[in-house]
């Protein structure tokens, strides 16, 4: 399903390897990504669709449009197949949290974009779903890692101080969004 060709991916990997060796300059990225160099990568899979995503989406202070399109398609509403552009700041928060957790295991994506119909259906089943959820604006993701506790993922996302972070221990996931900085436990 990858929209980035093997040759482009190979070129990006080679470029990334040279940047890791070189002393990367400071970027204008969010402060929680400073020190990460000028490369940002996201690694996720979806148990709902069986798809995986492992892509470099930022190099040298610039988002890679093809990679962002791939991320948007991957994070679609799996129930309706509707697609909405995912805010790259949400991807930045997830990538920074993943980096802080020091694991090569991909995040499991439970929910990215949600259509209004999907959000209404979920809201009718649970009091924990917001009427005006940022999922409907492409600004949120619900994620989990098998190798880390919900508390560890929650703490990593909180330390980014870049958006909303919700801890859902009973459901075993963490909500991350690029809205106002706030936190809660559901």
mmCIF file of C-alpha atoms in Angstrom:
data_model
loop_
_atom_site.group_PDB
_atom_site.id
_atom_site.type_symbol
_atom_site.label_atom_id
_atom_site.label_comp_id
_atom_site.label_asym_id
_atom_site.label_seq_id
_atom_site.Cartn_x
_atom_site.Cartn_y
_atom_site.Cartn_z
ATOM 1 C CA UNK A 1 0.000 0.000 0.000
ATOM 2 C CA UNK A 2 3.068 2.218 0.167
ATOM 3 C CA UNK A 3 2.876 5.344 -1.964
ATOM 4 C CA UNK A 4 6.611 5.929 -1.627
ATOM 5 C CA UNK A 5 8.593 3.919 -4.110
ATOM 6 C CA UNK A 6 11.372 1.605 -3.093
ATOM 7 C CA UNK A 7 13.938 3.835 -4.789
ATOM 8 C CA UNK A 8 12.640 6.913 -2.918
ATOM 9 C CA UNK A 9 12.595 4.970 0.356
ATOM 10 C CA UNK A 10 16.148 3.768 -0.324
ATOM 11 C CA UNK A 11 17.260 7.306 -1.051
ATOM 12 C CA UNK A 12 15.650 8.543 2.163
ATOM 13 C CA UNK A 13 17.313 5.767 4.163
ATOM 14 C CA UNK A 14 20.718 6.607 2.710
ATOM 15 C CA UNK A 15 20.144 10.300 3.380
ATOM 16 C CA UNK A 16 19.056 9.509 6.942
ATOM 17 C CA UNK A 17 22.181 7.442 7.549
ATOM 18 C CA UNK A 18 24.440 10.309 6.484
ATOM 19 C CA UNK A 19 22.545 12.770 8.669
ATOM 20 C CA UNK A 20 22.844 10.546 11.710
ATOM 21 C CA UNK A 21 26.622 10.550 11.313
ATOM 22 C CA UNK A 22 26.780 14.298 10.693
ATOM 23 C CA UNK A 23 26.112 16.722 13.535
ATOM 24 C CA UNK A 24 22.506 17.768 12.854
ATOM 25 C CA UNK A 25 21.647 21.440 13.130
ATOM 26 C CA UNK A 26 18.890 22.637 15.428
ATOM 27 C CA UNK A 27 15.535 22.808 13.667
ATOM 28 C CA UNK A 28 12.462 24.922 14.151
ATOM 29 C CA UNK A 29 10.595 21.826 15.331
ATOM 30 C CA UNK A 30 8.629 21.587 18.547
ATOM 31 C CA UNK A 31 10.961 21.647 21.530
ATOM 32 C CA UNK A 32 10.168 18.017 22.362
ATOM 33 C CA UNK A 33 11.744 16.936 19.073
ATOM 34 C CA UNK A 34 14.916 18.992 19.429
ATOM 35 C CA UNK A 35 17.880 16.709 19.624
ATOM 36 C CA UNK A 36 16.153 14.162 17.398
ATOM 37 C CA UNK A 37 18.132 15.445 14.436
ATOM 38 C CA UNK A 38 16.557 16.528 11.223
ATOM 39 C CA UNK A 39 14.784 13.242 10.571
ATOM 40 C CA UNK A 40 11.424 12.160 11.922
ATOM 41 C CA UNK A 41 10.043 8.674 11.502
ATOM 42 C CA UNK A 42 6.740 7.053 12.421
ATOM 43 C CA UNK A 43 6.255 3.302 12.763
ATOM 44 C CA UNK A 44 2.726 1.930 13.274
ATOM 45 C CA UNK A 45 0.491 -0.975 12.391
ATOM 46 C CA UNK A 46 -3.257 -1.446 12.390
ATOM 47 C CA UNK A 47 -4.776 -4.582 13.812
ATOM 48 C CA UNK A 48 -8.065 -3.538 12.152
ATOM 49 C CA UNK A 49 -6.770 -3.421 8.558
ATOM 50 C CA UNK A 50 -3.602 -5.523 8.841
ATOM 51 C CA UNK A 51 -1.591 -2.650 7.355
ATOM 52 C CA UNK A 52 1.797 -1.409 8.535
ATOM 53 C CA UNK A 53 3.478 1.947 8.146
ATOM 54 C CA UNK A 54 7.152 2.725 8.643
ATOM 55 C CA UNK A 55 8.126 5.993 7.040
ATOM 56 C CA UNK A 56 10.402 8.973 7.371
ATOM 57 C CA UNK A 57 8.065 11.957 7.109
ATOM 58 C CA UNK A 58 10.383 14.896 7.917
ATOM 59 C CA UNK A 59 13.883 15.704 6.697
ATOM 60 C CA UNK A 60 15.934 18.869 7.097
ATOM 61 C CA UNK A 61 13.105 20.917 8.618
ATOM 62 C CA UNK A 62 10.544 19.939 5.975
ATOM 63 C CA UNK A 63 7.634 17.532 5.944
ATOM 64 C CA UNK A 64 7.658 15.079 3.029
ATOM 65 C CA UNK A 65 4.289 15.472 1.262
ATOM 66 C CA UNK A 66 4.244 11.890 -0.089
ATOM 67 C CA UNK A 67 4.876 10.489 3.386
ATOM 68 C CA UNK A 68 2.133 12.659 4.918
ATOM 69 C CA UNK A 69 -0.296 11.356 2.272
ATOM 70 C CA UNK A 70 0.706 7.798 3.177
ATOM 71 C CA UNK A 71 0.151 8.545 6.882
ATOM 72 C CA UNK A 72 -3.251 10.113 6.149
ATOM 73 C CA UNK A 73 -4.351 7.048 4.168
ATOM 74 C CA UNK A 74 -3.075 4.711 6.885
ATOM 75 C CA UNK A 75 -4.893 6.627 9.658
ATOM 76 C CA UNK A 76 -8.236 6.680 7.801
ATOM 77 C CA UNK A 77 -11.535 5.711 9.433
ATOM 78 C CA UNK A 78 -11.308 1.943 8.971
ATOM 79 C CA UNK A 79 -15.050 1.521 9.488
ATOM 80 C CA UNK A 80 -16.098 3.792 6.601
ATOM 81 C CA UNK A 81 -12.810 4.065 4.665
ATOM 82 C CA UNK A 82 -13.192 7.875 4.826
ATOM 83 C CA UNK A 83 -9.952 9.851 4.718
ATOM 84 C CA UNK A 84 -9.144 13.224 6.261
ATOM 85 C CA UNK A 85 -5.748 14.896 6.256
ATOM 86 C CA UNK A 86 -3.941 14.072 9.481
ATOM 87 C CA UNK A 87 -2.415 17.081 11.219
ATOM 88 C CA UNK A 88 1.365 16.527 11.165
ATOM 89 C CA UNK A 89 1.608 17.866 14.722
ATOM 90 C CA UNK A 90 -0.248 14.746 15.902
ATOM 91 C CA UNK A 91 2.285 12.594 14.066
ATOM 92 C CA UNK A 92 5.093 14.626 15.682
ATOM 93 C CA UNK A 93 3.708 13.931 19.162
ATOM 94 C CA UNK A 94 3.397 10.207 18.469
ATOM 95 C CA UNK A 95 6.891 10.058 16.939
ATOM 96 C CA UNK A 96 8.449 11.956 19.841
ATOM 97 C CA UNK A 97 6.669 9.740 22.387
ATOM 98 C CA UNK A 98 7.837 6.629 20.566
ATOM 99 C CA UNK A 99 11.417 7.935 20.527
ATOM 100 C CA UNK A 100 11.275 8.621 24.267
ATOM 101 C CA UNK A 101 10.107 5.042 24.915
ATOM 102 C CA UNK A 102 13.257 3.686 23.246
ATOM 103 C CA UNK A 103 11.606 0.771 21.468
ATOM 104 C CA UNK A 104 11.676 -0.523 17.926
ATOM 105 C CA UNK A 105 8.186 -2.006 18.306
ATOM 106 C CA UNK A 106 5.634 -0.109 16.198
ATOM 107 C CA UNK A 107 2.668 1.620 17.771
ATOM 108 C CA UNK A 108 -0.634 -0.167 17.279
ATOM 109 C CA UNK A 109 -3.096 2.381 15.888
ATOM 110 C CA UNK A 110 -6.557 1.875 17.336
ATOM 111 C CA UNK A 111 -8.117 5.059 16.002
ATOM 112 C CA UNK A 112 -6.894 7.947 13.881
ATOM 113 C CA UNK A 113 -9.399 9.894 11.817
ATOM 114 C CA UNK A 114 -13.054 9.216 12.674
ATOM 115 C CA UNK A 115 -15.908 10.215 10.429
ATOM 116 C CA UNK A 116 -18.798 12.033 12.158
ATOM 117 C CA UNK A 117 -20.909 8.873 11.722
ATOM 118 C CA UNK A 118 -18.274 6.689 13.397
ATOM 119 C CA UNK A 119 -17.813 9.194 16.202
ATOM 120 C CA UNK A 120 -21.579 9.335 16.819
ATOM 121 C CA UNK A 121 -21.788 5.533 16.897
ATOM 122 C CA UNK A 122 -18.889 5.282 19.371
ATOM 123 C CA UNK A 123 -20.362 8.090 21.472
ATOM 124 C CA UNK A 124 -23.658 6.205 21.735
ATOM 125 C CA UNK A 125 -21.746 3.218 23.163
ATOM 126 C CA UNK A 126 -19.369 5.055 25.508
ATOM 127 C CA UNK A 127 -19.398 8.133 27.676
ATOM 128 C CA UNK A 128 -15.673 8.605 27.002
ATOM 129 C CA UNK A 129 -16.108 9.773 23.392
ATOM 130 C CA UNK A 130 -16.233 13.545 22.928
ATOM 131 C CA UNK A 131 -19.042 15.026 20.830
ATOM 132 C CA UNK A 132 -16.554 17.285 19.037
ATOM 133 C CA UNK A 133 -13.676 14.828 19.106
ATOM 134 C CA UNK A 134 -10.398 15.949 17.570
ATOM 135 C CA UNK A 135 -10.377 12.570 15.813
ATOM 136 C CA UNK A 136 -12.997 14.060 13.443
ATOM 137 C CA UNK A 137 -10.566 16.854 12.539
ATOM 138 C CA UNK A 138 -7.605 14.535 11.905
ATOM 139 C CA UNK A 139 -5.881 15.832 15.027
ATOM 140 C CA UNK A 140 -5.831 12.748 17.293
ATOM 141 C CA UNK A 141 -4.668 9.155 17.555
ATOM 142 C CA UNK A 142 -5.340 6.343 20.024
ATOM 143 C CA UNK A 143 -2.220 4.194 20.365
ATOM 144 C CA UNK A 144 -0.777 1.286 22.322
ATOM 145 C CA UNK A 145 2.483 -0.623 22.649
ATOM 146 C CA UNK A 146 2.645 -4.246 23.772
ATOM 147 C CA UNK A 147 6.111 -3.794 25.268
ATOM 148 C CA UNK A 148 5.242 -0.728 27.361
ATOM 149 C CA UNK A 149 2.547 -0.094 29.933
ATOM 150 C CA UNK A 150 -0.203 2.438 29.341
ATOM 151 C CA UNK A 151 1.400 4.472 32.130
ATOM 152 C CA UNK A 152 4.759 4.535 30.348
ATOM 153 C CA UNK A 153 3.234 5.609 27.027
ATOM 154 C CA UNK A 154 1.100 8.218 28.830
ATOM 155 C CA UNK A 155 4.144 9.616 30.648
ATOM 156 C CA UNK A 156 6.142 9.836 27.422
ATOM 157 C CA UNK A 157 3.323 11.681 25.636
ATOM 158 C CA UNK A 158 2.811 14.005 28.625
ATOM 159 C CA UNK A 159 6.485 14.909 28.668
ATOM 160 C CA UNK A 160 6.134 16.304 25.137
ATOM 161 C CA UNK A 161 3.837 19.055 26.502
ATOM 162 C CA UNK A 162 2.428 19.512 23.014
ATOM 163 C CA UNK A 163 -1.273 18.594 23.157
ATOM 164 C CA UNK A 164 -3.896 16.513 24.872
ATOM 165 C CA UNK A 165 -3.005 13.171 26.423
ATOM 166 C CA UNK A 166 -5.573 10.735 27.785
ATOM 167 C CA UNK A 167 -4.779 7.547 29.690
ATOM 168 C CA UNK A 168 -7.284 4.709 29.266
ATOM 169 C CA UNK A 169 -5.798 1.958 31.427
ATOM 170 C CA UNK A 170 -8.823 -0.379 31.324
ATOM 171 C CA UNK A 171 -8.921 -0.194 27.524
ATOM 172 C CA UNK A 172 -5.107 -0.317 27.258
ATOM 173 C CA UNK A 173 -4.445 2.731 25.082
ATOM 174 C CA UNK A 174 -3.279 6.337 25.171
ATOM 175 C CA UNK A 175 -4.988 9.163 23.324
ATOM 176 C CA UNK A 176 -2.646 11.796 21.833
ATOM 177 C CA UNK A 177 -3.817 14.955 20.084
ATOM 178 C CA UNK A 178 -2.408 18.278 18.932
ATOM 179 C CA UNK A 179 -5.106 20.372 20.588
ATOM 180 C CA UNK A 180 -4.649 22.380 23.783
ATOM 181 C CA UNK A 181 -2.165 21.015 26.302
ATOM 182 C CA UNK A 182 -4.190 19.027 28.864
ATOM 183 C CA UNK A 183 -4.362 15.546 30.334
ATOM 184 C CA UNK A 184 -6.970 13.184 31.748
ATOM 185 C CA UNK A 185 -7.547 9.589 32.740
ATOM 186 C CA UNK A 186 -10.532 7.684 31.433
#
